[in-house]
Short mmCIF file of N, CA and C in Angstrom, two decimals:
data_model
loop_
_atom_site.label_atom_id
_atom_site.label_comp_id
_atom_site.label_asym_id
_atom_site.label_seq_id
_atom_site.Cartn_x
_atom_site.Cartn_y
_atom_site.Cartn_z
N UNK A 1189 107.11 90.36 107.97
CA UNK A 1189 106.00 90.43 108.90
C UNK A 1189 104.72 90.59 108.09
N UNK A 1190 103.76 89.85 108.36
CA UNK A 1190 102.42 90.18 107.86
C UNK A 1190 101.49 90.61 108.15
N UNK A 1191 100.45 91.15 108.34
CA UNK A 1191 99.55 92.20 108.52
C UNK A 1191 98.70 92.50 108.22
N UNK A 1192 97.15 92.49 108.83
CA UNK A 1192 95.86 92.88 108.05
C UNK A 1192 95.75 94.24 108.09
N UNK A 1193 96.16 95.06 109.00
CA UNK A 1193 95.62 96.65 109.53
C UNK A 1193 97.04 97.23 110.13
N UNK A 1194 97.28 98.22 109.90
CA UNK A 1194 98.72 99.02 110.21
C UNK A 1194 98.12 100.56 110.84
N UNK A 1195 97.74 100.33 111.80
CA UNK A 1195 97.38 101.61 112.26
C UNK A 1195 98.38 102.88 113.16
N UNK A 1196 98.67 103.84 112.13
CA UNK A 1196 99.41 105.12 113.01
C UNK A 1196 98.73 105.79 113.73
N UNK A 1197 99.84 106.16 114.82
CA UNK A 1197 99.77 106.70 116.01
C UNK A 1197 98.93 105.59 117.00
N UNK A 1198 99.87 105.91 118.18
CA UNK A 1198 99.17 104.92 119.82
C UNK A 1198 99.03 105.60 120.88
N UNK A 1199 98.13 106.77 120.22
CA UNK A 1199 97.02 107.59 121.31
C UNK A 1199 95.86 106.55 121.87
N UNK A 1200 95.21 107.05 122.66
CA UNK A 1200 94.14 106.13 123.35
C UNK A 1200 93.43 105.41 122.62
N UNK A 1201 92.84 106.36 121.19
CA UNK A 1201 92.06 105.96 120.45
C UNK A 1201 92.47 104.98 119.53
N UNK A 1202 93.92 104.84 118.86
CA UNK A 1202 94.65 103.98 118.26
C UNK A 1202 94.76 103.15 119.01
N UNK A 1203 95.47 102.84 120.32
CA UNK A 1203 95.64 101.34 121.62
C UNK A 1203 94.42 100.86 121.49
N UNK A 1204 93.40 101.49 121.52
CA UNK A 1204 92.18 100.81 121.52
C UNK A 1204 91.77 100.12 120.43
N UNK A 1205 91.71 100.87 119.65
CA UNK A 1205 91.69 100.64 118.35
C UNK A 1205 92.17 99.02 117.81
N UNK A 1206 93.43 99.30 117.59
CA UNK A 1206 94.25 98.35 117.76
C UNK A 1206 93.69 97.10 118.22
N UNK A 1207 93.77 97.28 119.54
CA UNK A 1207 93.42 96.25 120.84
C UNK A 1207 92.34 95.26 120.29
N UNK A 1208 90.94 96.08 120.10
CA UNK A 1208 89.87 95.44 119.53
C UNK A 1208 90.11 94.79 118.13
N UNK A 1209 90.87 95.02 117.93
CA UNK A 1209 91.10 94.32 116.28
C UNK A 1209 91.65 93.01 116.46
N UNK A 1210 92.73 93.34 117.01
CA UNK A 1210 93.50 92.02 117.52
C UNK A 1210 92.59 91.15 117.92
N UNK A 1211 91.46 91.57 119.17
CA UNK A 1211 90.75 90.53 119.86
C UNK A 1211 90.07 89.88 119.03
N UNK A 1212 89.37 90.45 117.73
CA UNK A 1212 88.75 90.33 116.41
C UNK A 1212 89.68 89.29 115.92
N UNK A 1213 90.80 88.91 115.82
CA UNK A 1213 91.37 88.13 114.71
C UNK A 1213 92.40 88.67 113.90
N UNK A 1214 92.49 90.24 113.93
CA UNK A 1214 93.40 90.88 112.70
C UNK A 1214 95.12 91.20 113.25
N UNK A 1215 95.56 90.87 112.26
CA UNK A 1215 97.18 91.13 112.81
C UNK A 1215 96.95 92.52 112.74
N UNK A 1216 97.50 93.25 114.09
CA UNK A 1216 97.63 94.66 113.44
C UNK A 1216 99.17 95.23 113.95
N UNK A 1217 99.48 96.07 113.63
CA UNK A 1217 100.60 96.55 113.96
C UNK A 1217 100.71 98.30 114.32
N UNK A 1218 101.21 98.72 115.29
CA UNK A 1218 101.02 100.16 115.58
C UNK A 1218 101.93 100.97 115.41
N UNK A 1219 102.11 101.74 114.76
CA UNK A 1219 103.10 102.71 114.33
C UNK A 1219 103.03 104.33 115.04
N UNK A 1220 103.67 104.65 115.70
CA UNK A 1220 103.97 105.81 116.30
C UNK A 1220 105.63 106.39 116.15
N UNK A 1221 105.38 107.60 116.48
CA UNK A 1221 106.60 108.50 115.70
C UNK A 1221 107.32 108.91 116.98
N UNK A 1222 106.75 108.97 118.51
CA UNK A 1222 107.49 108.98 119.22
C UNK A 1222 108.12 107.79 119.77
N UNK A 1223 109.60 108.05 120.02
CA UNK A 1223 109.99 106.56 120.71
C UNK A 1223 109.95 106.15 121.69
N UNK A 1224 109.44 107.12 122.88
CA UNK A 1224 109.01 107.20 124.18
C UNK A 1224 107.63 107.89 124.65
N UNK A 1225 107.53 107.07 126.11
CA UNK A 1225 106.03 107.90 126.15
C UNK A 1225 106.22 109.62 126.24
N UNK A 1226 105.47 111.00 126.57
CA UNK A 1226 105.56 112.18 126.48
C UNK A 1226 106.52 112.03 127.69
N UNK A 1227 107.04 113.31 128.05
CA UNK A 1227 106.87 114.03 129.45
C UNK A 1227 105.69 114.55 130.07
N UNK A 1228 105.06 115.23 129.22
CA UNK A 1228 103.70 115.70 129.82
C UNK A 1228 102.52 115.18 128.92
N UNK A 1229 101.63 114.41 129.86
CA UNK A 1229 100.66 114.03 128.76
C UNK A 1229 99.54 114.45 127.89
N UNK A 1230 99.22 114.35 126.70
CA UNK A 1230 97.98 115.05 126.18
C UNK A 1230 97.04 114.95 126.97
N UNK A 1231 96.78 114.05 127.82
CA UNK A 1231 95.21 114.09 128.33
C UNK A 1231 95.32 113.79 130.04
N UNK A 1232 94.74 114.49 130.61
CA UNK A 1232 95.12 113.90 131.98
C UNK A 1232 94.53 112.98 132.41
N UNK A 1233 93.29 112.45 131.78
CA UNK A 1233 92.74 111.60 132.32
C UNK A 1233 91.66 110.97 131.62
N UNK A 1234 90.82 109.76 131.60
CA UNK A 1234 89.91 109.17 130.94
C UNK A 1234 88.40 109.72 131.62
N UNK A 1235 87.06 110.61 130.77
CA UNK A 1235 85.97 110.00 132.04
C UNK A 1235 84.83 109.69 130.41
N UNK A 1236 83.66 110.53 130.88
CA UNK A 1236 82.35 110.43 130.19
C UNK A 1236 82.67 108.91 129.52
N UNK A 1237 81.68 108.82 127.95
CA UNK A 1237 81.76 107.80 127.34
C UNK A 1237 82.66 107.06 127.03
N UNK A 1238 83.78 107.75 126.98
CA UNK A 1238 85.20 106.62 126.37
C UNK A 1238 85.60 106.02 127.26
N UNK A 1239 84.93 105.75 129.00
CA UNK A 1239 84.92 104.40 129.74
C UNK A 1239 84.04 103.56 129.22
N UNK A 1240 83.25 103.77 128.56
CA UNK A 1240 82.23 102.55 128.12
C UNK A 1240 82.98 101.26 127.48
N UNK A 1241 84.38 101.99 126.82
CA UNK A 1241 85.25 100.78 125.98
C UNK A 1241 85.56 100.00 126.89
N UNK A 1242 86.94 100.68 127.88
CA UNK A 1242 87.45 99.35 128.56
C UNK A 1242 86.56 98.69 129.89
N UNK A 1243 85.37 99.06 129.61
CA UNK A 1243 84.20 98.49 130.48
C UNK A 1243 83.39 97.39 129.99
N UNK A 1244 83.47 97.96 128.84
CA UNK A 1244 82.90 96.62 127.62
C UNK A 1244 83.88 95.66 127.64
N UNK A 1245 85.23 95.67 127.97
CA UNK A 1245 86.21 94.73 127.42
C UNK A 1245 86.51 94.44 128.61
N UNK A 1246 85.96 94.42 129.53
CA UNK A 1246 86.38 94.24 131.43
C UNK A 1246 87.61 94.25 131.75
N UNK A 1247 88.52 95.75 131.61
CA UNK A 1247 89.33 95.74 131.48
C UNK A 1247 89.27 97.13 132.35
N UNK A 1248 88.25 97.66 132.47
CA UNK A 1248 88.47 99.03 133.39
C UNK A 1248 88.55 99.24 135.02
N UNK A 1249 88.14 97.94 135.51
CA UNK A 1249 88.61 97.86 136.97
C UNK A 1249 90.45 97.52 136.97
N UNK A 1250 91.16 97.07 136.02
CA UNK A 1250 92.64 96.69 135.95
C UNK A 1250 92.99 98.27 135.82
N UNK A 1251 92.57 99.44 134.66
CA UNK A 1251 93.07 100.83 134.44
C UNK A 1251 92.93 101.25 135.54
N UNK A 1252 91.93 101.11 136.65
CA UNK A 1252 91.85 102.03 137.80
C UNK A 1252 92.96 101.70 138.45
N UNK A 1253 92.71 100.16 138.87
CA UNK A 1253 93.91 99.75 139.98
C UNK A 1253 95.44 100.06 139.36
N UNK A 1254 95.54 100.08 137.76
CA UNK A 1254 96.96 100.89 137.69
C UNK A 1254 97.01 102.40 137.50
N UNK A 1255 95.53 103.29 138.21
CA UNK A 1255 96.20 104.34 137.97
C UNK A 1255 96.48 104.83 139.61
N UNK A 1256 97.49 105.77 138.96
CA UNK A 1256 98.20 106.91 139.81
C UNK A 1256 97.02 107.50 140.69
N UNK A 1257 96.05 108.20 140.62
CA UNK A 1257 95.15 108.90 141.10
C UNK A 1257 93.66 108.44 140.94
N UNK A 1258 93.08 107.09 140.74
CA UNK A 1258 91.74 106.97 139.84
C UNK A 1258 90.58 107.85 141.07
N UNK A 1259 90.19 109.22 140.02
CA UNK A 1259 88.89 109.45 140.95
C UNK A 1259 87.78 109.69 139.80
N UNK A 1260 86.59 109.76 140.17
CA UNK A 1260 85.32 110.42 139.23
C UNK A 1260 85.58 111.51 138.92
N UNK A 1261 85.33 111.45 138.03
CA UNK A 1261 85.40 112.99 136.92
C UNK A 1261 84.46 113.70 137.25
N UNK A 1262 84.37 114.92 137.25
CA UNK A 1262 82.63 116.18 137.63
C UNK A 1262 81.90 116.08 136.70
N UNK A 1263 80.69 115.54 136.60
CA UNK A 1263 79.62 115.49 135.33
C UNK A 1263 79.30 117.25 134.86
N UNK A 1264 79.83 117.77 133.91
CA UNK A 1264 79.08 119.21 133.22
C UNK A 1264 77.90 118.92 132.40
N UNK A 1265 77.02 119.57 132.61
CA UNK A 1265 75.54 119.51 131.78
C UNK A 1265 75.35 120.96 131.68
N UNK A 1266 75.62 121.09 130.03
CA UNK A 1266 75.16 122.56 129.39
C UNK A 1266 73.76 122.33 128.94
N UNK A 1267 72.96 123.17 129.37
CA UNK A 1267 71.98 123.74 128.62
C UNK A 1267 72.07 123.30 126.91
N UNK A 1268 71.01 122.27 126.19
CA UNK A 1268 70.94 122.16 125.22
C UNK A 1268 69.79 122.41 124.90
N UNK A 1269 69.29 122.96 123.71
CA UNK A 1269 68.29 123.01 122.69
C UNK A 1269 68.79 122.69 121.51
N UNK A 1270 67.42 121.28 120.97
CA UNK A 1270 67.90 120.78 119.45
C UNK A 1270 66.62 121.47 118.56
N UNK A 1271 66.84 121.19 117.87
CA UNK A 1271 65.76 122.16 116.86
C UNK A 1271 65.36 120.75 116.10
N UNK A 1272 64.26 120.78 115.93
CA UNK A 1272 64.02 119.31 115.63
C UNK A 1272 62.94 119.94 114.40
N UNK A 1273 63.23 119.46 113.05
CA UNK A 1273 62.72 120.17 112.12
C UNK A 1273 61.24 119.65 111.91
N UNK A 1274 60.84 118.57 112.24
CA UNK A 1274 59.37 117.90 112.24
C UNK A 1274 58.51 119.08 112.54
N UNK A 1275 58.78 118.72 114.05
CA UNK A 1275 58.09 119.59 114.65
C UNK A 1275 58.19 121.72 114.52
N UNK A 1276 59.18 121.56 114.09
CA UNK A 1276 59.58 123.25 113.93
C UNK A 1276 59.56 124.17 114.67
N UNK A 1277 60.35 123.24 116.11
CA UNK A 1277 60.70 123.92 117.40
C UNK A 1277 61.85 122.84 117.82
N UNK A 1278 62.22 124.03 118.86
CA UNK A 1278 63.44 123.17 119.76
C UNK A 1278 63.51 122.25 120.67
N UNK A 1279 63.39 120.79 120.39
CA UNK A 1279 63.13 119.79 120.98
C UNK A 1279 63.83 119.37 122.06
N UNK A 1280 65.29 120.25 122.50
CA UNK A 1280 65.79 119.51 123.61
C UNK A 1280 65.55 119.94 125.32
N UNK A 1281 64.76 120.97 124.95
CA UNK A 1281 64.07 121.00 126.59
C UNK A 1281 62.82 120.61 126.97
N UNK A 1282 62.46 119.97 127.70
CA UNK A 1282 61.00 120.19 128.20
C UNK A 1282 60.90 119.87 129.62
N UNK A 1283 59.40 120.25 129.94
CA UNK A 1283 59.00 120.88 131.56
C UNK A 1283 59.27 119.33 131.98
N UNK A 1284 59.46 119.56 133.08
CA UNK A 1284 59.33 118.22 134.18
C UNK A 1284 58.08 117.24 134.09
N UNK A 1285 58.12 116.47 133.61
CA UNK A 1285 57.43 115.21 133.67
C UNK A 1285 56.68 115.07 132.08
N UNK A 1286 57.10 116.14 131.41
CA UNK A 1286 56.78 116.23 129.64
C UNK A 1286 57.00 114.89 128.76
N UNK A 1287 56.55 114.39 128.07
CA UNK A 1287 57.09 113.23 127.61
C UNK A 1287 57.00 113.75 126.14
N UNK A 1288 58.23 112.94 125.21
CA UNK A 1288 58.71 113.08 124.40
C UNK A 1288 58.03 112.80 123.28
N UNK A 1289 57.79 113.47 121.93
CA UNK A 1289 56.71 112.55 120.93
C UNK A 1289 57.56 112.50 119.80
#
């Protein structure tokens, strides 16, 4: 068998991984150590940015319609402050209608 890319483990990030390579041109091949899927899964579910993939690859209206449960995930927004060394203050809040420099 021949092979450009041999990537272990076929967690989400590896299938994907993978996936895009292939579409690219590259033989790849996936190596995982279990021989079946879990019983219980690492992740229960896909939301935030890592839909952007199979959205890019128009492939995320097919994941919904095969999932079990597809609902929206709850958006969390923590309180951030970045410290932005230019300026020599914390750049990630400002007042309502503040614009950014």
């Amino acid at each position: 068998m021949e092979t450009d890319v041999i990537r272990v483990g076929a967690g989400p990030a590896g299938l994907m991984l993978a996936g895009g390579l292939r579409l690219a041109g590259a033989r790849t091949v996936v190596l995982e150590r279990h021989p079946q899927p879990r019983d219980i899964p690492k992740a229960s579910g896909l939301g935030g940015r890592i839909l952007d993939l199979p959205r890019h690859r128009g492939i995320l209206e097919r994941l919904e319609e095969a999932s079990s449960n597809p609902q929206a995930a709850p958006r969390l927004q923590a309180p951030v402050a970045l410290f932005h060394p230019a300026a020599g203050t914390a750049g990630g809040a400002r007042a309502e209608g503040e614009a950014a420099q």
